[in-house]
């Protein structure tokens, strides 16, 4: 009896901890909600020549809109407002997608690409490798160099960082695109 009673406090602590723990991807999503309603400015911080046009443009994310399981981050590159990043929770996964529209508002041929967060993410960083639907879209549109794309979103005390990385192939150089956006409100 004494042994049973002695183990009760430990059992209560473990049950309490189990109920309050969440996956790092859930915590990351909650941290991203600090951006809701904000508009933030940024710039390209990578140095690849292919990014010269973006480096010369003003980058603006926002206004960020939030629903219970979706965060929409419209991205303007200079006057081009055709892009929106979409972070959503679906069936226990954290999904990151890129929406692209044509000037008339219709979906671009290359849109809704991205993927689910891979294991090993943290409350401040998540990596999203291209999923099967993205790879099929890239194949259909002649973007085979982009098949191994991995996008990263991360938060630190005062910045939202976006990155695109892919390894070099026999025909294409490695890709290392990074942009940083100054936050108005620090993430949780």
CSV table of C-alpha atoms in Angstrom, one decimal:
chain,number,residue,atom,x,y,z
A,1,UNK,CA,0.0,0.0,0.0
A,2,UNK,CA,2.8,2.4,0.9
A,3,UNK,CA,4.5,1.7,-2.4
A,4,UNK,CA,1.3,2.5,-4.3
A,5,UNK,CA,0.7,5.7,-2.4
A,6,UNK,CA,4.3,6.8,-2.9
A,7,UNK,CA,4.0,6.4,-6.7
A,8,UNK,CA,0.8,8.4,-6.9
A,9,UNK,CA,2.4,11.9,-6.9
A,10,UNK,CA,4.8,10.8,-9.7
A,11,UNK,CA,1.9,9.4,-11.7
A,12,UNK,CA,-0.1,12.7,-11.2
A,13,UNK,CA,2.9,14.7,-12.4
A,14,UNK,CA,3.4,12.5,-15.5
A,15,UNK,CA,-0.3,12.7,-16.4
A,16,UNK,CA,-0.2,16.5,-16.0
A,17,UNK,CA,2.9,16.8,-18.2
A,18,UNK,CA,1.4,14.5,-20.8
A,19,UNK,CA,-1.7,16.6,-21.1
A,20,UNK,CA,0.2,19.9,-21.5
A,21,UNK,CA,2.9,18.8,-23.9
A,22,UNK,CA,2.5,19.6,-27.6
A,23,UNK,CA,4.5,18.8,-30.7
A,24,UNK,CA,7.2,21.3,-31.7
A,25,UNK,CA,5.2,22.0,-34.9
A,26,UNK,CA,2.1,22.9,-32.9
A,27,UNK,CA,4.2,25.3,-30.7
A,28,UNK,CA,5.8,26.8,-33.8
A,29,UNK,CA,2.3,27.4,-35.3
A,30,UNK,CA,1.2,29.1,-32.0
A,31,UNK,CA,4.4,31.2,-32.1
A,32,UNK,CA,3.6,32.3,-35.6
A,33,UNK,CA,0.3,33.6,-34.5
A,34,UNK,CA,2.2,36.5,-32.9
A,35,UNK,CA,2.3,37.8,-36.5
A,36,UNK,CA,-1.5,38.0,-36.9
A,37,UNK,CA,-2.5,41.5,-38.0
A,38,UNK,CA,1.1,42.6,-38.6
A,39,UNK,CA,2.8,43.8,-41.7
A,40,UNK,CA,6.6,43.5,-41.7
A,41,UNK,CA,9.4,44.6,-44.0
A,42,UNK,CA,12.4,42.5,-45.0
A,43,UNK,CA,15.2,42.0,-47.4
A,44,UNK,CA,17.1,39.2,-49.1
A,45,UNK,CA,20.1,38.3,-47.1
A,46,UNK,CA,21.5,35.6,-49.4
A,47,UNK,CA,24.1,36.4,-52.0
A,48,UNK,CA,23.4,34.3,-55.1
A,49,UNK,CA,23.4,36.3,-58.3
A,50,UNK,CA,20.0,34.8,-59.3
A,51,UNK,CA,18.5,36.7,-56.4
A,52,UNK,CA,19.6,40.2,-57.6
A,53,UNK,CA,16.1,41.3,-58.6
A,54,UNK,CA,14.7,40.4,-55.2
A,55,UNK,CA,17.6,42.0,-53.4
A,56,UNK,CA,16.8,45.3,-55.3
A,57,UNK,CA,13.2,45.1,-54.3
A,58,UNK,CA,11.3,46.0,-51.1
A,59,UNK,CA,9.9,42.9,-49.5
A,60,UNK,CA,6.7,43.1,-47.4
A,61,UNK,CA,4.8,40.4,-45.6
A,62,UNK,CA,1.3,41.2,-44.6
A,63,UNK,CA,-1.1,42.0,-43.4
A,64,UNK,CA,-0.9,38.6,-41.9
A,65,UNK,CA,-4.4,37.0,-41.4
A,66,UNK,CA,-5.2,34.1,-39.0
A,67,UNK,CA,-7.8,31.5,-38.6
A,68,UNK,CA,-7.8,28.7,-36.0
A,69,UNK,CA,-5.7,26.4,-38.3
A,70,UNK,CA,-4.4,28.7,-41.0
A,71,UNK,CA,-2.0,31.6,-41.1
A,72,UNK,CA,-1.8,33.6,-44.4
A,73,UNK,CA,1.2,35.7,-45.1
A,74,UNK,CA,0.9,37.8,-48.3
A,75,UNK,CA,4.3,38.5,-49.8
A,76,UNK,CA,5.0,41.6,-51.9
A,77,UNK,CA,8.2,41.8,-53.9
A,78,UNK,CA,8.3,45.4,-55.0
A,79,UNK,CA,4.9,46.0,-56.7
A,80,UNK,CA,4.4,42.2,-57.3
A,81,UNK,CA,1.7,41.0,-54.9
A,82,UNK,CA,1.1,37.6,-56.6
A,83,UNK,CA,2.5,35.5,-53.7
A,84,UNK,CA,1.0,34.3,-50.4
A,85,UNK,CA,2.7,31.9,-48.0
A,86,UNK,CA,0.1,29.7,-46.2
A,87,UNK,CA,0.9,27.8,-43.0
A,88,UNK,CA,-1.8,25.4,-41.9
A,89,UNK,CA,-2.5,22.6,-39.5
A,90,UNK,CA,-4.2,19.6,-41.2
A,91,UNK,CA,-4.6,16.1,-39.9
A,92,UNK,CA,-1.9,16.5,-37.2
A,93,UNK,CA,0.6,17.9,-39.7
A,94,UNK,CA,2.0,21.4,-40.2
A,95,UNK,CA,1.8,22.3,-43.9
A,96,UNK,CA,3.6,25.2,-45.7
A,97,UNK,CA,2.4,26.2,-49.1
A,98,UNK,CA,3.1,28.9,-51.7
A,99,UNK,CA,0.1,30.3,-53.5
A,100,UNK,CA,0.8,32.2,-56.7
A,101,UNK,CA,-1.8,34.1,-58.8
A,102,UNK,CA,-1.7,35.7,-62.2
A,103,UNK,CA,-2.4,39.4,-62.6
A,104,UNK,CA,-6.1,38.7,-63.2
A,105,UNK,CA,-6.3,36.8,-59.9
A,106,UNK,CA,-6.5,33.3,-61.4
A,107,UNK,CA,-4.2,30.6,-60.0
A,108,UNK,CA,-0.8,30.4,-61.6
A,109,UNK,CA,0.2,27.0,-63.2
A,110,UNK,CA,2.8,26.7,-60.5
A,111,UNK,CA,1.0,27.2,-57.2
A,112,UNK,CA,0.1,25.4,-54.0
A,113,UNK,CA,3.6,24.0,-53.7
A,114,UNK,CA,5.3,23.1,-50.5
A,115,UNK,CA,5.0,20.3,-48.0
A,116,UNK,CA,4.6,19.0,-44.5
A,117,UNK,CA,7.1,19.9,-41.7
A,118,UNK,CA,9.6,17.1,-41.3
A,119,UNK,CA,10.5,15.5,-38.0
A,120,UNK,CA,13.1,17.3,-36.0
A,121,UNK,CA,11.6,20.8,-36.1
A,122,UNK,CA,11.6,23.0,-33.1
A,123,UNK,CA,9.3,25.6,-31.6
A,124,UNK,CA,11.3,28.2,-33.5
A,125,UNK,CA,12.2,26.4,-36.8
A,126,UNK,CA,10.4,24.1,-39.2
A,127,UNK,CA,11.7,22.6,-42.5
A,128,UNK,CA,9.2,21.7,-45.3
A,129,UNK,CA,10.5,19.4,-48.0
A,130,UNK,CA,8.6,19.3,-51.3
A,131,UNK,CA,5.8,16.8,-51.1
A,132,UNK,CA,4.5,14.5,-53.9
A,133,UNK,CA,1.9,17.0,-55.2
A,134,UNK,CA,4.6,19.7,-55.4
A,135,UNK,CA,7.0,17.4,-57.2
A,136,UNK,CA,4.2,16.4,-59.7
A,137,UNK,CA,3.4,20.1,-60.3
A,138,UNK,CA,7.1,21.0,-60.8
A,139,UNK,CA,7.5,18.0,-63.2
A,140,UNK,CA,4.5,19.1,-65.2
A,141,UNK,CA,5.9,22.7,-65.5
A,142,UNK,CA,9.5,21.8,-66.4
A,143,UNK,CA,10.9,22.7,-63.0
A,144,UNK,CA,12.8,19.5,-62.3
A,145,UNK,CA,15.7,21.3,-60.7
A,146,UNK,CA,13.2,22.2,-57.9
A,147,UNK,CA,12.2,18.7,-57.0
A,148,UNK,CA,14.5,18.5,-53.9
A,149,UNK,CA,13.5,21.9,-52.6
A,150,UNK,CA,13.3,22.4,-48.8
A,151,UNK,CA,11.7,25.6,-47.5
A,152,UNK,CA,12.4,26.7,-43.9
A,153,UNK,CA,10.5,29.2,-41.7
A,154,UNK,CA,12.1,30.2,-38.5
A,155,UNK,CA,11.5,32.8,-35.8
A,156,UNK,CA,14.1,34.4,-33.5
A,157,UNK,CA,13.6,37.2,-31.0
A,158,UNK,CA,13.1,39.9,-33.7
A,159,UNK,CA,13.0,38.2,-37.1
A,160,UNK,CA,11.0,35.9,-39.3
A,161,UNK,CA,13.4,34.1,-41.6
A,162,UNK,CA,12.4,32.3,-44.8
A,163,UNK,CA,14.8,30.1,-46.7
A,164,UNK,CA,14.8,27.9,-49.8
A,165,UNK,CA,17.5,25.3,-50.2
A,166,UNK,CA,18.3,22.6,-52.6
A,167,UNK,CA,21.5,20.7,-53.4
A,168,UNK,CA,23.5,21.1,-56.6
A,169,UNK,CA,23.0,18.6,-59.4
A,170,UNK,CA,25.0,17.8,-62.5
A,171,UNK,CA,23.1,20.5,-64.4
A,172,UNK,CA,22.0,23.1,-61.8
A,173,UNK,CA,23.9,24.9,-59.0
A,174,UNK,CA,22.8,24.6,-55.4
A,175,UNK,CA,20.1,27.0,-54.2
A,176,UNK,CA,20.4,29.0,-51.0
A,177,UNK,CA,17.8,31.8,-50.9
A,178,UNK,CA,17.2,33.5,-47.6
A,179,UNK,CA,15.1,36.5,-46.6
A,180,UNK,CA,14.7,38.2,-43.2
A,181,UNK,CA,11.8,40.2,-42.0
A,182,UNK,CA,11.9,42.5,-38.9
A,183,UNK,CA,9.1,41.7,-36.5
A,184,UNK,CA,7.1,44.3,-34.7
A,185,UNK,CA,6.1,41.9,-31.9
A,186,UNK,CA,8.4,39.2,-30.5
A,187,UNK,CA,7.1,35.6,-30.9
A,188,UNK,CA,6.0,33.8,-27.8
